[in-house]
Amino acid sequence: MRWSQTYIPTLRENQTEAELISHQLLLRGGYIRKLAAGVYLYLPLMQRVIENFANIVRDEMNRAGALEITMSVLCPAEVWQQTGRYNTVGKEQMRLKDRHQHEMVLCGTHEETVTSLVAGEVKSYRQLPLNLYQIQVKFRDEIRPRFGLMRGREFIMKDAYTFDTDEQTFLVAYEKMVQAYFNIFRRAGIDVVKVESDTGAMGGKAAHEFMMLVDTTAGEEVILFCDQCDYAANREKAPFRDPAKVVAESTQKSMQVVDTPGAATIEEVTAFLKVDATKLVKTLLYMADGAPVAALVRGDRELNEIKLKNALGCTELAMANPDQVQEYTKAPVGFAGPVGLKDVMILVDPLVTKLTNFVVGANQNEKHIINVNLERDFKASRVIDLSQAQGGDGCPKCEGRLTAKKGIEVGNTFMLGTKYSVPLNATFLDAEGKEKPMIMGSYGIGITRTPQAALEKYNDEKGIIWPKNLAPYLVEIIPLNIEKPHIKEAAETIYGQLAAAGIEVLLDDRDERAGVKFNDADLIGLPMRITIGDKSLKDGKVELKSRSRGEMELVSVAEIVGAVKKLAEQLP
Ligand code: ATP
Ligand code: MG
């Protein structure tokens, strides 16, 4: 491709809309443009990157025996009503009506569609197992679209679905997908770790996420690793062993309301009352599908909203606003407590059940209650793990300690069991003629998120440094003083040779200053660069250099194809 024939609108200035380096570089490199919040247009270079990644995914999926199909993005609401998810997906689902006032949805995932397809087609165990996948646009009205392609409202996903006759063959299919995922990310130049994860809105039994570890703000997920065993889990689900030494007192003292003027936060209250945070219980008021819920966790722990949401099985969960806090506790924010709380469900974390004579809010402005005891002074509606695991906690599987690291979720795998096959009647007749529901799995990879995620690692102060299998082109040719005939001729010769060898190449044929060309080349970040200048060309040589490494080599025009291939082998 010639620069003059394509469209690469690079930008010199930093773009204020981009918080992440990867997002910034995609904008500045002329890869993407924003149309609306979470809605992006892919320009010619990005289109090639997406195709490169999609082709890696396709290749590994096909090798693993999966069959590519394409399912519509538009789906009648009925299919989602049949599984009950129509009422539980919440506002993330984009909905619309057609001209006949028929309710339709734009799919954010395709379990419903694919299961109803298979239910209508597959009748016998002889037709199974089956693994169907697609690379398709998804719509999700994300509450916080941000970070460019990382969290869009319209994005591309690879989603695969397996159908099996029994648990044993399902586990084989699942492992095949896990292996395919490791192959895919390795080929894309991305190191991933597989961690245990929450099953979320997808439901089902167990799930894993594939995380790229990063130490930038791009890491929206927190992963806990054990320092002694192979335990690794997303904080969203991670159980943990409590490292705090909490000693129960032998006698229950009498409860007492005390003034805590000016003290509302945990730090203020513990400082004022001179007690440890483990002696205090936080009461957090939430609205779960419109109903008030009080969640109690020990003062030194954070509440995990995912655990809370799972425990309640609700669709919409949000912290109560100040008016709601006032309505249910009769006090301003900061003084909620479980004693005397009426018409509110009280969920208590197990760590709280071990405490005696603890401190809670008094449901009165600037007052707390000391020497509170569960059962004697208030009752728990339910005791359930609500605490967020954190670095320094004990591993739930061994005696080791957990360390926290940030990660970007690039893919995931779910064990769905019969969650979709039962409501959608995806059944088959086994060898004995007995009707059984199919065992399912679903497997996602972010086709637009992953290449951007890669850039969190592959960049420097000048721009992008693509790993070779994602790069829109492998080599950029930069002829200096292209107006000189012998320079132009050498550029054309090299361009022709590389193209003939099947190497993807971009020729900067613009009549621009060297500085402009070099800056653009650094910004768009092709893995290799061939610079053609007067001086070396006198000896029939050109400069070959990788984007990631400083050193350049002089290569004769005749030997350029071999030199490029050799250098490519050394690059990520
Ligand atoms: P997240 O926790 O990041 O919201 P998810 O659990 O909702 O992800 P899935 O529904 O399983 O993710 O989707 C599969 C894959 O699709 C994810 O691993 C991710 O790579 C990608 N993905 C999910 N949501 C988005 C989005 N809003 N924008 C871009 N890619 C996304
Ligand atoms: Mg999501």
Coordinates of C-alpha atoms and ligand atoms in Angstrom, one line a residue:
M1 CA 0.0 0.0 0.0
R2 CA 1.1 3.5 -0.8
W3 CA 0.6 6.2 1.9
S4 CA -0.8 8.5 -0.7
Q5 CA -3.5 6.0 -1.7
T6 CA -4.7 5.1 1.8
Y7 CA -6.1 7.2 4.6
I8 CA -4.0 7.7 7.7
P9 CA -5.1 10.9 9.4
T10 CA -2.4 11.2 12.2
L11 CA -2.8 13.9 14.8
R12 CA 0.0 15.9 16.3
E13 CA -1.8 17.0 19.4
N14 CA -2.8 14.9 22.4
Q15 CA -6.5 14.2 22.5
T16 CA -8.2 15.2 25.7
E17 CA -10.9 12.6 25.4
A18 CA -8.3 9.8 25.8
E19 CA -7.2 8.8 29.3
L20 CA -5.3 5.7 28.4
I21 CA -2.1 5.7 26.3
S22 CA -3.6 2.9 24.1
H23 CA -6.7 5.0 23.4
Q24 CA -4.6 8.1 22.8
L25 CA -2.3 6.4 20.3
L26 CA -5.2 4.8 18.3
L27 CA -6.7 8.3 17.9
R28 CA -3.4 10.0 17.1
G29 CA -2.2 7.2 14.9
G30 CA -5.3 7.7 12.7
Y31 CA -6.7 4.3 13.6
I32 CA -10.1 5.2 15.1
R33 CA -12.5 8.1 15.4
K34 CA -15.3 8.5 17.9
L35 CA -18.9 8.9 16.7
A36 CA -20.7 8.9 20.1
A37 CA -19.9 7.7 23.6
G38 CA -18.7 4.1 23.2
V39 CA -19.2 4.2 19.5
Y40 CA -16.1 4.2 17.3
L41 CA -15.3 4.1 13.6
Y42 CA -12.4 1.9 12.5
L43 CA -10.3 3.6 9.9
P44 CA -8.2 1.7 7.3
L45 CA -5.3 0.8 9.6
M46 CA -7.6 -0.3 12.4
Q47 CA -9.6 -2.4 9.9
R48 CA -6.4 -4.3 9.1
V49 CA -5.5 -4.8 12.7
I50 CA -9.0 -6.1 13.6
E51 CA -8.8 -8.4 10.6
N52 CA -5.4 -9.7 11.6
F53 CA -6.6 -10.5 15.1
A54 CA -9.9 -11.9 13.9
N55 CA -8.0 -14.2 11.5
I56 CA -5.8 -15.6 14.3
V57 CA -8.9 -16.2 16.3
R58 CA -10.6 -17.9 13.4
D59 CA -7.7 -20.1 12.6
E60 CA -7.4 -21.4 16.2
M61 CA -11.1 -21.8 16.5
N62 CA -11.2 -23.8 13.3
R63 CA -8.3 -25.9 14.4
A64 CA -10.2 -26.7 17.6
G65 CA -13.1 -28.0 15.5
A66 CA -15.4 -25.0 16.0
L67 CA -17.7 -24.0 13.1
E68 CA -18.1 -20.4 12.0
I69 CA -21.6 -19.1 11.5
T70 CA -23.1 -15.6 11.6
M71 CA -26.1 -14.8 13.8
S72 CA -28.1 -11.7 13.4
V73 CA -27.6 -8.8 15.8
L74 CA -31.3 -8.1 15.8
C75 CA -33.4 -10.6 17.8
P76 CA -37.1 -10.8 18.8
A77 CA -37.6 -10.1 22.5
E78 CA -39.5 -13.4 22.9
V79 CA -36.3 -15.4 22.7
W80 CA -34.9 -13.5 25.6
Q81 CA -38.2 -13.7 27.5
Q82 CA -38.1 -17.5 27.2
T83 CA -34.9 -17.7 29.3
G84 CA -36.0 -15.0 31.7
R85 CA -33.0 -12.9 30.9
Y86 CA -35.2 -10.2 29.3
N87 CA -36.1 -9.2 32.8
T88 CA -32.6 -9.6 34.4
V89 CA -30.1 -8.2 31.8
G90 CA -31.0 -4.7 32.9
K91 CA -30.4 -1.5 31.1
E92 CA -27.3 -2.8 29.3
Q93 CA -29.6 -4.3 26.7
M94 CA -30.5 -2.0 23.7
R95 CA -34.1 -2.4 22.8
L96 CA -36.3 -1.1 20.0
K97 CA -39.6 -1.7 18.3
D98 CA -40.0 -2.5 14.6
R99 CA -42.7 -0.9 12.4
H100 CA -45.3 -3.4 13.6
Q101 CA -44.6 -2.4 17.2
H102 CA -42.8 -5.8 17.7
E103 CA -40.3 -5.7 20.6
M104 CA -36.8 -6.4 19.4
V105 CA -33.4 -6.4 21.1
L106 CA -29.8 -5.8 19.8
C107 CA -27.8 -8.7 21.1
G108 CA -25.0 -8.1 23.6
T109 CA -24.4 -11.9 23.6
H110 CA -25.9 -14.7 21.7
E111 CA -26.8 -17.6 24.1
E112 CA -30.5 -17.3 23.4
T113 CA -30.1 -17.1 19.6
V114 CA -27.7 -20.0 19.3
T115 CA -29.6 -22.2 21.7
S116 CA -32.9 -21.7 19.9
L117 CA -31.1 -22.4 16.6
V118 CA -29.6 -25.7 17.9
A119 CA -32.9 -26.7 19.6
G120 CA -34.6 -26.6 16.3
E121 CA -31.9 -28.5 14.4
V122 CA -30.2 -31.1 16.6
K123 CA -32.3 -34.0 17.8
S124 CA -29.9 -36.9 18.3
Y125 CA -26.7 -37.6 20.3
R126 CA -25.2 -38.6 16.9
Q127 CA -25.2 -34.9 15.9
L128 CA -23.2 -33.9 19.0
P129 CA -20.8 -32.5 20.2
L130 CA -21.1 -29.2 18.4
N131 CA -19.2 -26.0 18.7
L132 CA -20.5 -22.9 16.8
Y133 CA -18.9 -19.5 16.8
Q134 CA -19.1 -16.2 15.2
I135 CA -17.2 -12.9 15.0
Q136 CA -19.9 -10.3 15.2
V137 CA -20.9 -6.9 16.4
K138 CA -22.4 -6.6 19.8
F139 CA -24.4 -3.9 21.4
R140 CA -24.4 -3.1 25.2
D141 CA -25.5 0.1 26.6
E142 CA -22.7 0.1 29.1
I143 CA -23.2 2.3 32.1
R144 CA -19.7 3.7 31.8
P145 CA -18.4 3.4 28.2
R146 CA -14.8 4.5 28.3
F147 CA -11.2 3.9 27.3
G148 CA -11.9 3.9 23.6
L149 CA -12.3 0.3 22.3
M150 CA -11.8 -1.2 25.7
R151 CA -15.4 -0.6 26.9
G152 CA -17.6 0.4 23.9
R153 CA -21.3 0.3 23.5
E154 CA -20.9 -1.2 20.0
F155 CA -17.9 -3.6 19.7
I156 CA -16.8 -6.8 18.1
M157 CA -16.7 -10.1 19.9
K158 CA -15.8 -13.6 19.0
D159 CA -18.4 -15.8 20.8
A160 CA -18.5 -19.6 20.7
Y161 CA -21.0 -22.0 22.1
T162 CA -20.5 -25.7 22.8
F163 CA -23.2 -28.3 23.0
D164 CA -22.5 -31.7 24.5
T165 CA -24.3 -34.8 25.6
D166 CA -22.7 -35.2 29.0
E167 CA -20.4 -33.6 31.5
Q168 CA -17.3 -35.6 30.4
T169 CA -17.4 -34.6 26.8
F170 CA -18.2 -31.1 27.8
L171 CA -15.0 -30.8 29.9
V172 CA -13.0 -32.0 26.8
A173 CA -14.6 -29.3 24.7
Y174 CA -14.0 -26.7 27.5
E175 CA -10.3 -27.6 27.7
K176 CA -10.0 -27.4 23.9
M177 CA -11.3 -23.8 24.1
V178 CA -8.9 -23.0 26.9
Q179 CA -6.0 -24.3 24.9
A180 CA -7.2 -22.4 21.8
Y181 CA -7.3 -19.2 23.9
F182 CA -3.7 -19.6 25.1
N183 CA -2.7 -20.1 21.4
I184 CA -4.6 -17.1 20.2
F185 CA -3.2 -14.7 22.8
R186 CA 0.4 -16.1 22.3
R187 CA 0.1 -15.5 18.6
A188 CA -1.1 -11.9 19.2
G189 CA 1.9 -11.2 21.4
I190 CA -0.1 -11.0 24.6
D191 CA 0.7 -12.8 27.9
V192 CA -2.5 -13.9 29.6
V193 CA -3.3 -15.6 32.9
K194 CA -6.4 -17.7 33.4
V195 CA -8.3 -16.9 36.6
E196 CA -11.4 -18.1 38.3
S197 CA -14.2 -15.6 37.8
D198 CA -17.8 -14.8 38.7
T199 CA -20.5 -16.2 36.4
G200 CA -22.4 -12.9 36.5
A201 CA -25.4 -12.3 34.2
M202 CA -24.3 -15.3 32.1
G203 CA -25.2 -17.7 34.9
G204 CA -24.0 -21.3 35.0
K205 CA -21.6 -23.1 37.2
A206 CA -18.1 -21.9 36.9
A207 CA -16.1 -19.5 34.7
H208 CA -12.6 -18.4 33.9
E209 CA -11.3 -15.1 32.6
F210 CA -8.2 -14.6 30.5
M211 CA -6.4 -11.5 31.9
M212 CA -3.6 -9.4 30.5
L213 CA -1.8 -8.1 33.6
V214 CA -1.0 -4.3 33.4
D215 CA 0.0 -1.8 36.0
T216 CA -1.8 1.1 34.3
T217 CA -5.4 2.5 34.9
A218 CA -6.4 0.3 31.9
G219 CA -6.6 -2.6 34.4
E220 CA -10.2 -2.5 35.4
E221 CA -10.1 -5.9 37.0
V222 CA -8.2 -6.9 40.2
I223 CA -6.8 -10.4 40.3
L224 CA -5.7 -12.1 43.5
F225 CA -2.8 -14.6 43.2
C226 CA -1.6 -17.0 45.8
D227 CA 2.2 -16.8 46.5
Q228 CA 2.3 -20.5 47.2
C229 CA -0.2 -22.4 45.1
D230 CA -1.7 -21.9 41.6
Y231 CA -4.9 -20.2 42.9
A232 CA -5.7 -17.1 40.9
A233 CA -9.1 -15.4 40.9
N234 CA -10.9 -12.2 40.0
R235 CA -11.6 -10.1 43.1
E236 CA -15.3 -10.1 42.0
K237 CA -15.6 -13.6 43.2
A238 CA -12.5 -14.4 45.3
P239 CA -13.1 -16.0 48.7
F240 CA -10.2 -15.5 51.2
R241 CA -9.0 -16.3 54.7
D242 CA -9.3 -13.4 57.1
P243 CA -5.8 -12.4 58.3
A244 CA -7.1 -10.2 61.2
K245 CA -6.7 -11.4 64.7
V246 CA -10.1 -10.9 66.2
V247 CA -10.6 -12.0 69.8
A248 CA -14.1 -12.4 71.1
E249 CA -14.8 -10.9 74.5
S250 CA -16.3 -13.3 77.0
T251 CA -19.1 -11.0 78.2
Q252 CA -21.6 -9.0 76.3
K253 CA -21.6 -5.4 77.7
S254 CA -24.7 -3.3 77.7
M255 CA -25.4 -1.3 74.6
Q256 CA -25.0 2.5 74.8
V257 CA -25.7 5.4 72.4
V258 CA -22.7 7.8 72.3
D259 CA -22.2 11.2 70.7
T260 CA -19.7 11.2 67.8
P261 CA -19.7 14.9 66.8
G262 CA -18.2 15.5 63.4
A263 CA -17.3 11.8 62.9
A264 CA -19.0 9.9 60.1
T265 CA -16.3 8.0 58.2
I266 CA -14.7 4.9 59.5
E267 CA -11.4 6.8 60.2
E268 CA -13.2 9.6 62.0
V269 CA -15.3 7.2 64.2
T270 CA -12.4 4.9 65.1
A271 CA -10.2 7.9 65.9
F272 CA -12.9 9.5 68.0
L273 CA -13.9 6.4 69.9
K274 CA -10.3 5.1 70.0
V275 CA -11.2 1.6 68.7
D276 CA -9.7 -0.5 66.0
A277 CA -11.5 -0.6 62.6
T278 CA -12.1 -4.4 63.3
K279 CA -14.3 -3.3 66.2
L280 CA -16.6 -1.3 64.0
V281 CA -19.3 -2.5 61.7
K282 CA -20.2 -0.6 58.6
T283 CA -23.8 -0.5 57.5
L284 CA -24.2 0.2 53.8
L285 CA -27.6 0.9 52.5
Y286 CA -28.4 -0.2 48.9
M287 CA -31.5 -0.3 46.7
A288 CA -31.9 -3.7 45.1
D289 CA -34.6 -3.5 42.4
G290 CA -36.3 -0.8 44.4
A291 CA -36.1 -2.5 47.8
P292 CA -33.8 -1.3 50.6
V293 CA -31.1 -3.6 51.8
A294 CA -28.5 -3.0 54.6
A295 CA -25.2 -4.8 54.1
L296 CA -23.0 -5.1 57.1
V297 CA -19.2 -5.6 56.8
R298 CA -16.4 -5.2 59.3
G299 CA -14.9 -1.7 59.4
D300 CA -11.6 -2.7 58.0
R301 CA -13.1 -4.5 54.9
E302 CA -14.6 -3.2 51.7
L303 CA -18.0 -4.4 50.5
N304 CA -17.9 -6.5 47.3
E305 CA -21.0 -5.3 45.3
I306 CA -20.8 -8.4 43.0
K307 CA -21.1 -10.7 45.9
L308 CA -24.0 -8.6 47.2
K309 CA -25.7 -8.6 43.9
N310 CA -25.3 -12.4 43.5
A311 CA -26.6 -13.0 47.0
L312 CA -29.7 -10.9 46.3
G313 CA -30.2 -12.2 42.8
C314 CA -31.3 -8.7 41.8
T315 CA -31.1 -6.9 38.4
E316 CA -30.3 -3.4 39.4
L317 CA -28.2 -2.6 42.5
A318 CA -27.2 0.9 43.5
M319 CA -26.2 2.6 46.8
A320 CA -29.1 4.4 48.4
N321 CA -29.1 8.1 47.7
P322 CA -29.1 10.6 50.7
D323 CA -32.9 11.0 50.5
Q324 CA -33.4 7.2 50.6
V325 CA -30.9 6.9 53.5
Q326 CA -32.9 9.6 55.4
E327 CA -36.2 7.8 54.6
Y328 CA -35.1 4.4 55.9
T329 CA -32.7 5.3 58.7
K330 CA -34.2 8.6 59.7
A331 CA -30.7 10.0 59.8
P332 CA -28.2 11.6 57.3
V333 CA -25.6 9.5 55.4
G334 CA -22.9 8.2 57.7
F335 CA -24.9 7.1 60.7
A336 CA -26.9 4.1 59.5
G337 CA -26.9 1.1 61.7
P338 CA -28.8 -2.2 62.1
V339 CA -30.3 -1.7 65.6
G340 CA -34.0 -0.7 65.3
L341 CA -33.8 -0.6 61.5
K342 CA -37.3 -1.3 60.1
D343 CA -38.5 -2.7 56.8
V344 CA -35.0 -3.2 55.5
M345 CA -33.4 -6.6 54.8
I346 CA -30.2 -7.0 56.8
L347 CA -27.4 -9.0 55.2
V348 CA -24.4 -9.7 57.5
D349 CA -20.9 -10.7 56.5
P350 CA -19.6 -13.8 58.3
L351 CA -16.6 -11.8 59.7
V352 CA -19.2 -9.7 61.6
T353 CA -20.7 -12.7 63.3
K354 CA -17.4 -13.3 65.1
L355 CA -17.4 -9.9 66.8
T356 CA -18.6 -9.0 70.2
N357 CA -19.3 -5.6 71.7
F358 CA -18.9 -3.7 68.4
V359 CA -19.7 -0.2 67.2
V360 CA -22.5 0.7 64.7
G361 CA -24.3 3.8 63.5
A362 CA -27.2 4.8 65.7
N363 CA -29.6 6.0 62.9
Q364 CA -29.4 9.4 64.6
N365 CA -27.3 12.3 63.4
E366 CA -23.8 12.3 64.9
K367 CA -24.4 9.3 67.2
H368 CA -23.1 5.7 67.3
I369 CA -24.0 2.8 69.5
I370 CA -21.2 0.9 71.3
N371 CA -21.2 -2.7 72.7
V372 CA -23.6 -4.0 70.1
N373 CA -24.0 -7.8 69.7
L374 CA -25.7 -9.7 66.9
E375 CA -28.8 -11.7 67.9
R376 CA -29.2 -9.8 71.2
D377 CA -29.5 -6.4 69.6
F378 CA -30.6 -7.1 66.0
K379 CA -31.1 -10.1 63.8
A380 CA -29.5 -10.9 60.4
S381 CA -31.9 -11.7 57.6
R382 CA -29.0 -13.7 56.1
V383 CA -25.4 -14.3 56.8
I384 CA -23.4 -14.2 53.5
D385 CA -19.8 -13.5 52.3
L386 CA -19.9 -9.8 51.3
S387 CA -16.2 -8.8 51.9
Q388 CA -13.9 -7.8 49.1
A389 CA -10.7 -9.9 49.1
Q390 CA -7.5 -7.8 49.1
G391 CA -3.7 -8.2 48.9
G392 CA -2.4 -9.6 52.1
D393 CA -5.4 -11.9 52.8
G394 CA -4.9 -15.6 53.2
C395 CA -5.4 -17.9 50.2
P396 CA -8.7 -19.9 50.5
K397 CA -7.0 -23.0 49.1
C398 CA -3.7 -23.2 51.1
E399 CA -1.6 -21.5 53.7
G400 CA -0.3 -18.9 51.3
R401 CA -0.9 -15.2 51.0
L402 CA -2.7 -13.4 48.2
T403 CA -1.2 -10.6 46.1
A404 CA -3.4 -8.2 44.1
K405 CA -2.6 -7.3 40.5
K406 CA -4.5 -5.3 37.9
G407 CA -5.6 -6.8 34.7
I408 CA -7.6 -6.3 31.5
E409 CA -10.1 -9.1 30.7
V410 CA -9.5 -10.1 27.0
G411 CA -11.5 -13.3 27.0
N412 CA -13.6 -15.6 29.1
T413 CA -15.0 -19.1 29.2
F414 CA -18.2 -20.1 31.0
M415 CA -19.5 -23.5 32.0
L416 CA -23.3 -23.0 31.4
G417 CA -24.6 -26.4 32.3
T418 CA -28.3 -26.6 31.2
K419 CA -29.2 -23.0 32.1
Y420 CA -30.1 -22.2 28.5
S421 CA -30.9 -25.7 27.1
V422 CA -33.7 -26.4 29.5
P423 CA -35.8 -23.2 29.0
L424 CA -35.2 -23.3 25.2
N425 CA -35.7 -27.0 24.9
A426 CA -32.3 -27.8 23.4
T427 CA -32.7 -31.5 24.1
F428 CA -31.5 -34.7 22.3
L429 CA -32.3 -38.4 22.3
D430 CA -29.5 -40.4 23.8
A431 CA -28.4 -43.9 22.6
E432 CA -31.3 -45.4 24.7
G433 CA -33.8 -43.0 23.2
K434 CA -34.1 -41.0 26.4
E435 CA -34.6 -37.2 26.0
K436 CA -31.9 -35.1 27.8
P437 CA -30.9 -31.4 27.8
M438 CA -27.6 -30.5 26.2
I439 CA -24.7 -29.4 28.4
M440 CA -23.4 -26.0 27.2
G441 CA -20.5 -23.7 27.4
S442 CA -19.9 -20.2 26.1
Y443 CA -16.6 -18.5 25.2
G444 CA -15.9 -14.9 24.4
I445 CA -13.0 -12.9 23.2
G446 CA -12.9 -9.1 22.7
I447 CA -11.9 -8.6 19.0
T448 CA -11.8 -4.9 19.3
R449 CA -10.7 -4.7 23.0
T450 CA -7.8 -7.0 22.7
P451 CA -5.7 -5.1 20.1
Q452 CA -6.1 -1.9 22.1
A453 CA -5.2 -3.8 25.3
A454 CA -2.0 -5.0 23.6
L455 CA -1.0 -1.3 23.1
E456 CA -1.0 -0.8 26.8
K457 CA 2.2 -2.9 26.6
Y458 CA 3.4 -2.2 23.1
N459 CA 4.2 1.5 23.1
D460 CA 6.9 4.1 23.9
E461 CA 7.0 7.9 24.2
K462 CA 6.9 8.3 20.4
G463 CA 4.0 6.0 19.6
I464 CA 2.8 2.5 18.9
I465 CA 5.1 -0.6 18.5
W466 CA 2.8 -3.3 17.1
P467 CA 3.5 -6.9 17.8
K468 CA 4.1 -8.3 14.3
N469 CA 0.9 -10.5 14.0
L470 CA -1.4 -7.6 14.8
A471 CA 0.4 -4.9 12.8
P472 CA -1.6 -3.4 9.9
Y473 CA 1.6 -3.8 7.8
L474 CA 4.9 -5.4 8.7
V475 CA 7.2 -2.9 7.1
E476 CA 7.2 0.8 6.3
I477 CA 9.5 2.1 3.6
I478 CA 10.6 5.7 4.0
P479 CA 12.4 7.1 1.0
L480 CA 14.0 10.5 1.9
N481 CA 14.0 13.0 -0.9
I482 CA 11.6 11.0 -3.0
E483 CA 11.8 13.6 -5.7
K484 CA 15.2 12.2 -6.7
P485 CA 14.7 9.5 -9.4
H486 CA 17.3 7.0 -8.1
I487 CA 15.7 7.2 -4.6
K488 CA 12.2 6.7 -6.0
E489 CA 13.4 3.8 -8.1
A490 CA 15.1 2.0 -5.2
A491 CA 11.9 2.5 -3.1
E492 CA 9.8 1.0 -5.9
T493 CA 12.2 -1.9 -6.3
I494 CA 12.1 -2.8 -2.6
Y495 CA 8.3 -2.3 -2.5
G496 CA 7.9 -4.7 -5.4
Q497 CA 10.2 -7.3 -3.9
L498 CA 8.6 -7.3 -0.5
A499 CA 5.1 -7.4 -2.0
A500 CA 6.1 -10.3 -4.3
A501 CA 7.4 -12.1 -1.2
G502 CA 4.0 -11.8 0.4
I503 CA 5.2 -9.3 3.0
E504 CA 2.7 -6.6 4.0
V505 CA 4.3 -3.3 3.2
L506 CA 3.5 0.4 3.4
L507 CA 5.4 2.9 1.2
D508 CA 5.5 6.5 2.4
D509 CA 5.5 8.0 -1.0
R510 CA 4.5 11.4 0.2
D511 CA 6.7 14.4 -0.7
E512 CA 7.2 15.3 2.9
R513 CA 10.2 16.3 5.1
A514 CA 12.1 13.5 6.8
G515 CA 11.0 14.7 10.2
V516 CA 7.3 14.4 9.3
K517 CA 7.7 10.9 7.9
F518 CA 9.7 9.7 10.9
N519 CA 7.2 11.1 13.4
D520 CA 4.3 9.5 11.6
A521 CA 6.2 6.2 11.3
D522 CA 6.9 6.2 15.0
L523 CA 3.2 7.0 15.8
I524 CA 1.6 4.4 13.6
G525 CA 4.1 1.9 14.9
L526 CA 4.8 -0.7 12.1
P527 CA 7.3 -3.3 13.4
M528 CA 10.0 -2.5 10.9
R529 CA 11.3 0.4 8.9
I530 CA 13.4 0.7 5.8
T531 CA 14.9 4.1 5.3
I532 CA 16.3 4.9 1.8
G533 CA 18.8 7.9 1.8
D534 CA 21.3 9.2 -0.6
K535 CA 24.4 8.3 1.4
S536 CA 23.9 4.6 1.9
L537 CA 22.3 4.1 -1.5
K538 CA 25.6 5.2 -3.1
D539 CA 26.9 1.8 -1.9
G540 CA 23.6 0.1 -3.0
K541 CA 22.4 -0.1 0.6
V542 CA 19.4 0.9 2.7
E543 CA 18.8 1.1 6.5
L544 CA 16.7 -1.6 8.1
K545 CA 15.5 -1.1 11.7
S546 CA 12.9 -2.4 14.0
R547 CA 10.5 0.0 15.7
S548 CA 11.2 -1.5 19.1
R549 CA 15.0 -1.5 19.0
G550 CA 17.4 1.3 18.3
E551 CA 20.1 -0.4 16.2
M552 CA 19.9 -0.4 12.5
E553 CA 21.6 -2.5 9.9
L554 CA 22.7 -1.6 6.4
V555 CA 21.3 -4.1 3.9
S556 CA 21.8 -4.2 0.1
V557 CA 18.7 -3.7 -1.9
A558 CA 19.1 -7.2 -3.4
E559 CA 19.1 -8.9 0.0
I560 CA 16.2 -6.9 1.6
V561 CA 13.6 -9.7 1.6
G562 CA 15.8 -12.2 3.5
A563 CA 16.9 -9.5 6.0
V564 CA 13.3 -8.5 6.7
K565 CA 12.3 -12.1 7.2
K566 CA 15.2 -12.7 9.6
L567 CA 14.5 -9.6 11.6
A568 CA 10.7 -10.5 11.8
E569 CA 11.7 -13.8 13.5
Q570 CA 13.3 -11.9 16.3
L571 CA 10.4 -9.6 17.0
P572 CA 7.4 -10.2 19.3
Ligands
ATP1 P1 -16.4 -6.9 31.4 O1 -16.3 -7.6 32.8 O2 -15.1 -6.3 31.0 O3 -17.6 -6.1 31.3 P2 -17.9 -9.1 30.4 O4 -17.7 -10.1 31.5 O5 -19.1 -8.4 30.3 O6 -16.6 -8.1 30.4 P3 -18.4 -11.0 28.2 O7 -19.8 -10.6 28.2 O8 -18.1 -12.4 28.6 O9 -17.6 -9.9 29.1 O10 -17.7 -10.7 26.8 C1 -16.6 -11.4 26.3 C2 -15.5 -10.5 25.9 O11 -15.9 -9.4 25.2 C3 -14.8 -9.9 27.1 O12 -13.8 -10.8 27.6 C4 -14.1 -8.7 26.5 O13 -12.9 -9.0 25.9 C5 -15.1 -8.3 25.5 N1 -16.0 -7.2 25.9 C6 -17.0 -7.2 26.8 N2 -17.6 -6.0 27.0 C7 -17.0 -5.2 26.1 C8 -17.2 -3.8 25.8 N3 -18.1 -3.1 26.4 N4 -16.4 -3.3 24.9 C9 -15.4 -4.0 24.2 N5 -15.2 -5.3 24.5 C10 -16.0 -5.9 25.4
MG2 MG -19.6 -6.4 31.0

